[in-house]
Structure formats: structure tokens, C-alpha cells
Short mmCIF file of C-alpha atoms in Angstrom, two decimals:
data_model
loop_
_atom_site.label_atom_id
_atom_site.label_comp_id
_atom_site.label_asym_id
_atom_site.label_seq_id
_atom_site.Cartn_x
_atom_site.Cartn_y
_atom_site.Cartn_z
CA MET A 1246 17.49 1.60 13.93
CA THR A 1247 15.18 -0.66 11.91
CA SER A 1248 18.19 -4.02 11.51
CA LYS A 1249 15.68 -5.51 8.35
CA LEU A 1250 13.70 -3.88 5.67
CA PHE A 1251 11.98 -5.28 1.92
CA ILE A 1252 12.33 -3.78 -1.28
CA THR A 1253 9.39 -2.73 -3.43
CA CYS A 1254 10.82 -2.50 -6.94
CA ALA A 1255 8.22 -0.30 -9.02
CA VAL A 1256 8.96 -0.79 -12.56
CA THR A 1257 8.02 0.83 -15.03
CA GLY A 1258 5.41 3.23 -14.26
CA SER A 1259 2.63 4.68 -15.92
CA GLY A 1260 3.34 8.17 -16.56
CA ASP A 1261 5.18 10.29 -19.69
CA THR A 1262 8.82 8.19 -18.70
CA ALA A 1263 9.22 6.81 -22.75
CA SER A 1264 10.72 8.58 -24.25
CA ARG A 1265 12.41 10.12 -21.42
CA HIS A 1266 14.57 6.96 -21.26
CA PRO A 1267 16.16 4.62 -24.35
CA ASP A 1268 15.40 1.43 -22.16
CA LEU A 1269 12.04 2.04 -20.12
CA PRO A 1270 10.37 -1.65 -20.13
CA ILE A 1271 7.57 -0.91 -22.12
CA THR A 1272 5.62 -4.92 -23.86
CA PRO A 1273 4.53 -7.74 -21.10
CA LYS A 1274 7.49 -9.39 -21.84
CA GLN A 1275 9.71 -6.15 -20.86
CA ILE A 1276 8.07 -5.43 -17.52
CA ALA A 1277 8.61 -8.91 -16.54
CA ASP A 1278 11.82 -9.43 -17.55
CA ALA A 1279 12.86 -6.56 -15.55
CA ALA A 1280 10.81 -7.23 -12.54
CA ILE A 1281 12.24 -11.00 -12.69
CA ALA A 1282 16.11 -9.12 -12.66
CA ALA A 1283 15.06 -6.83 -10.14
CA ALA A 1284 14.09 -9.74 -7.83
CA ARG A 1285 16.87 -11.12 -8.84
CA ALA A 1286 19.16 -7.81 -7.91
CA GLY A 1287 17.25 -8.03 -4.09
CA ALA A 1288 13.58 -6.91 -4.56
CA ALA A 1289 11.29 -8.66 -3.06
CA ILE A 1290 8.03 -6.98 -4.32
CA ALA A 1291 7.73 -6.18 -7.63
CA HIS A 1292 4.91 -3.35 -8.36
CA ILE A 1293 3.57 -2.98 -11.86
CA HIS A 1294 2.14 -1.36 -14.61
CA VAL A 1295 1.40 -2.21 -18.04
CA ARG A 1296 1.70 0.26 -21.09
CA ASP A 1297 0.44 -0.16 -24.58
CA PRO A 1298 3.53 -1.72 -26.71
CA ARG A 1299 2.50 0.16 -29.71
CA THR A 1300 2.89 3.91 -28.00
CA GLY A 1301 4.43 3.05 -24.66
CA ALA A 1302 1.74 5.41 -23.36
CA ALA A 1303 0.07 3.71 -19.73
CA ALA A 1304 -2.67 1.30 -20.20
CA ARG A 1305 -4.79 -1.23 -18.11
CA ASP A 1306 -5.63 -3.42 -20.41
CA ILE A 1307 -6.56 -7.40 -18.84
CA ALA A 1308 -4.72 -9.31 -21.22
CA LEU A 1309 -1.09 -7.65 -21.13
CA TYR A 1310 -1.06 -7.73 -17.62
CA ARG A 1311 -2.20 -11.51 -18.05
CA GLU A 1312 0.82 -12.07 -20.15
CA VAL A 1313 2.96 -9.77 -17.27
CA VAL A 1314 1.77 -12.11 -14.01
CA GLU A 1315 2.02 -15.47 -15.65
CA ARG A 1316 6.19 -14.91 -17.56
CA ILE A 1317 6.50 -13.38 -13.50
CA ARG A 1318 4.90 -16.51 -11.84
CA GLU A 1319 6.74 -19.19 -14.42
CA SER A 1320 9.69 -18.28 -13.98
CA ASP A 1321 12.68 -19.32 -11.68
CA THR A 1322 12.91 -16.50 -9.46
CA ASP A 1323 10.17 -16.17 -6.55
CA VAL A 1324 8.76 -12.30 -6.44
CA VAL A 1325 5.65 -10.93 -4.50
CA ILE A 1326 3.45 -9.57 -7.65
CA ASN A 1327 2.18 -6.09 -6.42
CA LEU A 1328 -0.26 -4.57 -8.83
CA THR A 1329 -1.48 -1.25 -9.86
CA ALA A 1330 -5.20 -0.46 -9.18
CA GLY A 1331 -4.24 3.64 -9.84
CA MET A 1332 -5.66 3.77 -13.88
CA GLY A 1333 -9.05 4.29 -14.68
CA GLY A 1334 -8.95 7.38 -11.95
CA ASP A 1335 -7.52 10.12 -15.14
CA LEU A 1336 -9.51 13.08 -15.44
CA VAL A 1337 -7.60 15.45 -17.40
CA LEU A 1338 -9.93 19.37 -18.08
CA GLN A 1339 -9.15 21.94 -20.19
CA SER A 1340 -7.24 24.60 -19.84
CA GLY A 1341 -8.47 28.45 -19.72
CA GLU A 1342 -12.15 29.35 -19.13
CA THR A 1343 -13.81 26.06 -20.78
CA PRO A 1344 -12.60 23.50 -18.71
CA LEU A 1345 -15.55 21.10 -20.00
CA PRO A 1346 -15.86 18.99 -21.68
CA PRO A 1347 -12.61 16.45 -20.45
CA VAL A 1348 -9.95 15.97 -22.94
CA ALA A 1349 -10.99 12.61 -24.23
CA GLY A 1350 -8.12 11.60 -25.08
CA ALA A 1351 -6.40 11.63 -22.00
CA THR A 1352 -9.16 11.18 -19.26
CA ASP A 1353 -9.80 7.77 -18.46
CA LEU A 1354 -12.99 7.34 -15.44
CA VAL A 1355 -14.44 3.98 -14.95
CA GLY A 1356 -15.86 2.52 -11.78
CA PRO A 1357 -14.28 0.47 -9.07
CA THR A 1358 -14.97 -2.97 -10.58
CA GLU A 1359 -13.44 -2.20 -14.26
CA ARG A 1360 -10.48 -0.88 -12.24
CA LEU A 1361 -10.17 -4.29 -10.31
CA ALA A 1362 -11.32 -6.41 -13.16
CA HIS A 1363 -7.39 -7.55 -13.42
CA ILE A 1364 -7.21 -7.52 -9.67
CA ALA A 1365 -10.42 -10.37 -9.57
CA GLU A 1366 -8.85 -12.42 -12.52
CA LEU A 1367 -4.80 -12.23 -11.37
CA LEU A 1368 -5.85 -12.32 -7.59
CA PRO A 1369 -2.22 -11.05 -7.04
CA GLU A 1370 -0.46 -10.80 -3.33
CA ILE A 1371 -0.67 -7.60 -3.22
CA CYS A 1372 -2.82 -3.88 -4.89
CA THR A 1373 -2.44 -0.50 -5.08
CA LEU A 1374 -5.37 1.02 -3.76
CA ASP A 1375 -4.34 5.23 -4.28
CA CYS A 1376 -6.47 6.60 -0.97
CA GLY A 1377 -7.70 10.62 -2.13
CA SER A 1378 -7.86 12.83 -5.02
CA MET A 1379 -5.71 15.80 -6.05
CA ASN A 1380 -3.78 17.77 -8.40
CA PHE A 1381 -1.36 15.55 -10.25
CA ALA A 1382 1.78 16.67 -11.38
CA LEU A 1383 1.46 19.92 -13.92
CA GLY A 1384 -1.55 21.36 -16.36
CA ASP A 1385 -5.29 20.11 -15.79
CA TYR A 1386 -4.84 16.54 -15.30
CA ILE A 1387 -6.52 15.19 -11.49
CA MET A 1388 -6.55 11.65 -9.78
CA VAL A 1389 -9.60 10.75 -9.21
CA ASN A 1390 -10.23 8.73 -6.09
CA THR A 1391 -13.32 9.92 -3.97
CA PRO A 1392 -14.85 8.31 -0.54
CA SER A 1393 -17.70 6.62 -2.45
CA GLN A 1394 -15.76 5.11 -5.01
CA LEU A 1395 -11.90 3.91 -2.56
CA ARG A 1396 -14.87 2.43 -0.32
CA ALA A 1397 -16.02 0.03 -2.60
CA MET A 1398 -12.66 -1.10 -4.24
CA ALA A 1399 -12.17 -1.25 -0.72
CA ALA A 1400 -14.75 -3.91 -0.27
CA GLN A 1401 -13.80 -5.33 -2.89
CA VAL A 1402 -10.35 -6.26 -2.12
CA GLN A 1403 -10.62 -7.63 1.18
CA ALA A 1404 -13.27 -10.56 -0.27
CA LEU A 1405 -10.35 -11.36 -2.87
CA GLY A 1406 -8.68 -11.78 0.29
CA VAL A 1407 -5.39 -9.41 -1.91
CA ARG A 1408 -3.45 -6.81 0.74
CA PRO A 1409 -3.97 -3.09 -0.53
CA GLU A 1410 -1.14 -1.23 -0.65
CA LEU A 1411 -2.26 1.81 0.24
CA GLU A 1412 -0.71 5.13 -1.40
CA VAL A 1413 -1.03 8.28 0.93
CA PHE A 1414 0.22 10.96 -1.07
CA ASP A 1415 -0.60 13.64 1.93
CA THR A 1416 -1.58 14.26 5.33
CA GLY A 1417 -5.48 13.96 4.51
CA HIS A 1418 -5.07 10.52 2.72
CA LEU A 1419 -4.02 8.93 5.64
CA VAL A 1420 -7.35 10.38 7.36
CA PHE A 1421 -9.57 9.06 5.41
CA VAL A 1422 -7.06 5.52 5.15
CA LYS A 1423 -8.31 5.85 9.92
CA ASP A 1424 -11.89 6.05 8.51
CA LEU A 1425 -11.09 2.66 6.18
CA LEU A 1426 -10.19 0.78 9.54
CA LYS A 1427 -13.24 2.24 11.27
CA GLU A 1428 -14.93 0.61 9.02
CA GLY A 1429 -13.04 -2.66 8.81
CA LEU A 1430 -12.96 -2.11 5.50
CA LEU A 1431 -9.25 -3.06 6.20
CA ASP A 1432 -7.25 -6.12 7.70
CA ALA A 1433 -4.60 -6.02 9.38
CA PRO A 1434 -1.83 -5.80 9.10
CA LEU A 1435 -1.94 -2.18 7.95
CA MET A 1436 0.58 -1.77 4.41
CA ILE A 1437 0.80 1.79 3.65
CA GLN A 1438 3.13 3.61 0.42
CA LEU A 1439 3.94 7.39 1.51
CA CYS A 1440 4.55 8.75 -1.60
CA MET A 1441 6.64 11.38 -0.94
CA GLY A 1442 7.41 14.86 -3.75
CA VAL A 1443 4.82 14.05 -5.85
CA PRO A 1444 3.44 17.36 -7.13
CA TYR A 1445 0.85 18.42 -5.58
CA GLY A 1446 0.69 16.23 -2.99
CA ALA A 1447 3.45 15.87 0.27
CA PRO A 1448 7.12 17.71 0.20
CA ASP A 1449 9.40 14.70 0.71
CA ASP A 1450 11.46 17.31 3.48
CA VAL A 1451 12.07 14.98 6.62
CA LEU A 1452 9.98 16.63 8.89
CA THR A 1453 6.84 15.81 6.76
CA LEU A 1454 7.74 12.50 5.87
CA LEU A 1455 7.96 12.28 10.09
CA SER A 1456 4.66 13.89 10.62
CA MET A 1457 3.22 12.08 8.97
CA VAL A 1458 4.88 8.73 9.99
CA ASN A 1459 3.95 10.07 12.72
CA GLN A 1460 -0.06 10.35 12.33
CA LEU A 1461 -0.14 5.75 11.29
CA PRO A 1462 -1.81 4.09 12.83
CA PRO A 1463 -0.30 1.47 15.57
CA GLY A 1464 1.63 -1.69 13.98
CA THR A 1465 1.54 -0.75 10.21
CA ILE A 1466 3.98 -1.83 7.70
CA TYR A 1467 4.59 1.37 5.92
CA SER A 1468 7.38 2.05 2.78
CA ALA A 1469 8.13 5.73 1.44
CA PHE A 1470 9.72 6.55 -1.50
CA SER A 1471 10.67 10.11 -3.13
CA LEU A 1472 11.35 10.95 -7.19
CA GLY A 1473 14.17 11.60 -9.13
CA ARG A 1474 17.31 12.65 -7.24
CA HIS A 1475 15.84 12.02 -4.08
CA GLN A 1476 15.27 8.61 -4.44
CA LEU A 1477 18.46 6.99 -3.10
CA PRO A 1478 18.80 9.15 -0.07
CA TYR A 1479 15.05 7.72 1.09
CA VAL A 1480 16.67 4.59 1.30
CA GLY A 1481 19.02 5.97 3.52
CA LEU A 1482 17.21 7.30 5.29
CA ALA A 1483 15.06 4.19 5.31
CA PRO A 1484 16.91 2.71 8.31
CA MET A 1485 16.81 5.26 10.95
CA ILE A 1486 12.74 6.07 10.84
CA GLY A 1487 11.78 2.17 10.30
CA HIS A 1488 10.11 2.61 5.65
CA ASN A 1489 10.39 -0.29 3.97
CA ILE A 1490 11.89 0.81 0.54
CA ARG A 1491 10.61 1.85 -3.32
CA VAL A 1492 12.68 2.37 -6.49
CA GLY A 1493 12.51 1.74 -9.82
CA LEU A 1494 12.28 3.59 -13.34
CA GLU A 1495 8.84 4.08 -12.59
CA ASP A 1496 9.43 6.97 -9.80
CA ASN A 1497 13.60 7.57 -10.94
CA LEU A 1498 15.55 6.87 -14.59
CA TYR A 1499 18.74 7.91 -13.00
CA LEU A 1500 22.03 6.36 -11.71
CA SER A 1501 23.58 9.04 -11.72
CA ARG A 1502 23.62 12.39 -13.16
CA GLY A 1503 23.28 11.75 -16.96
CA GLN A 1504 23.31 8.29 -16.56
CA PHE A 1505 20.78 6.04 -17.07
CA ALA A 1506 19.43 2.81 -14.61
CA SER A 1507 17.85 -0.49 -14.96
CA ASN A 1508 14.94 -1.33 -12.51
CA ALA A 1509 18.27 -3.60 -10.72
CA ASP A 1510 20.22 -1.16 -10.78
CA LEU A 1511 18.36 0.71 -8.67
CA VAL A 1512 17.62 -1.79 -6.78
CA ALA A 1513 21.11 -3.31 -6.43
CA ARG A 1514 22.45 0.40 -5.39
CA ALA A 1515 19.20 0.27 -2.34
CA VAL A 1516 21.00 -3.50 -1.64
CA THR A 1517 24.49 -1.59 -1.26
CA THR A 1518 23.65 0.97 0.50
CA LEU A 1519 21.58 -0.38 3.65
CA GLU A 1520 23.95 -3.55 3.98
CA ALA A 1521 26.98 -1.18 4.50
CA MET A 1522 24.08 0.06 7.56
CA ASN A 1523 24.36 -3.46 8.53
CA VAL A 1524 20.45 -3.46 7.47
CA ALA A 1525 19.42 -7.41 6.17
CA ILE A 1526 17.13 -7.48 3.23
CA MET A 1527 14.42 -10.08 3.37
CA THR A 1528 13.05 -12.47 1.12
CA PRO A 1529 9.99 -12.40 -0.95
CA GLN A 1530 8.92 -15.69 1.65
CA GLU A 1531 10.03 -13.50 4.83
CA VAL A 1532 7.31 -10.70 3.16
CA ARG A 1533 4.62 -13.09 2.93
CA THR A 1534 4.55 -13.48 6.64
CA HIS A 1535 5.43 -10.90 7.92
CA LEU A 1536 2.32 -9.07 6.10
CA LYS A 1537 -0.40 -11.99 5.48
CA LEU A 1538 0.06 -12.28 1.93
CA VAL A 1539 -1.94 -15.47 0.11
CA LYS A 1540 0.04 -16.36 -2.78
CA ARG A 1541 -1.84 -17.58 -5.53
CA GLY A 1542 -0.76 -18.79 -9.20
#
């Protein structure tokens, strides 16, 4: 069994969850406060999206990211900042026999540099890099990440000195990670997030998870998570398989059936579970050393 792990808290995400949870963090202050509370509960890393404060919808406004990051950095609580770079790859087609033009209000497709503008300005320790395109959940939404876009983004992130968290939603994404590694676009140590149970990516059964773990490049530092009620069981699974932990309201809204969670609740539950298994929890500074992160700000 693994004796020491780190916890990432995915604070709010970009999904249509604002109407499903009464206290989902939406404003920059709420998101920053939730990240700080999660860190105090034991999370070493805060994975951050931003939302439109008026509507709760997903956003990628640099000013919103700036306010969240500044609030966290100015607080008295240490946490590793991990900003998403997944926004700007959203394609929603029309249903039926006429898929084009794309749905204007829901489609948001921009180039690599614009997708990374907030990373270049704010220089977090980590940013995500989704490692492939996929049919994402129901309907006609496609998460678009073409090989040429991803190569350009990987090169820019590498030049910035930011550690990419490589988001792997299916086995083919691991093939692409290995291509990036061969091409010199990724630096050691690799940081991979195995995103399990996302329709229509890799299912979250243990055999699928193990098959992906067995395909990881040597020396990879990796985490794994699943959605909804499977989020917390993945915490108990982690020490036996060797993966680190991700919890948070991006992936799961409940602490138990009918009981809404906070991010701090989910982190605290994970800490309790791991400590009951005699597993130590890494601090933010230990994670920086482990992942060779560069702290700015």
C-alpha cells in the first residue's frame, strides 16, 4: 500500500450544477474561500474553474481568474494553485439532420494562446491539459482538443514553467501523452489525472482503471477520480492502487444521499478515510517538492 498521498480539491467545475446545489461556489470570492477552506481541511491542491457571477454559467474571463488567484495568494493558507485550461474547446452541434452551424450561445472555440491567456498572466503552479477530444456527456456537446492544438498548448505551458496536469479521459488519451513525451513537450515528472466514469470516456470499474494504470509511463505521478457517489469509494481505493486523490463539488455534490456537501466536507471525509488506513496526507510544500513545482506570486 501507498503510505503517503496528496489530495486535490476540484472546487466548482464548469458543469450545469449551479441550479442543483444551493451553495455551489460561483463568485470569485466564493471560489477562493472554498479553495482556502478545502486547504485547511487537508487539500494540498485547489483545482479552479471560474463562473459568471451573475448566471453561474462556466466562464473564462481573465479578470475572474485574477481575483480568485489573488485572494488565495493573499490569504494566510497555503495551497498549490491548479487552473483549468480546458475552457475554449466547447463545440455544441445542432441536433438531427442539420448539425451546422454550431449552437452559437453554447459553442466556444478559440486557439491555444487564448485558451492559455490566464495561465500566462497568473502563472499558477499547475494547469490542466485535456489530452484528447471526446463526446462529453449527453446531447451534442463535443470537447474539442485536436493534436495540433494540444501540441501548441503543451509547448506554451512548458515555456512558462508551469506543470501540466494531463487530463486522461480514455485509453487513447494515454497514447497521445506518450507521443508528447517522445516529442520532448513534457518534462519530468509527469502528472496525470485519470478521469474515470465521465460519459463517454473510460468507465470507472476497477479493471479499466488498472488497465490504464498499467499503461502509464514509468515515473508518472498520478491521481484518479470518479463522479457522484463513486467519488468517495475512489478515496479508499487509492492506497491499494497508488493513485492520489481528487474530490470536490466539480465531480460530486453530496456527502451522503440527500445531504449536500461543501468542498471542505469532501476533503475532510477523504482525510478521515485515508488516516483510518494509516496513510499520511502530503502538505502543499511536500507536493511542490514531489512534483518539482515553481511557486509564483
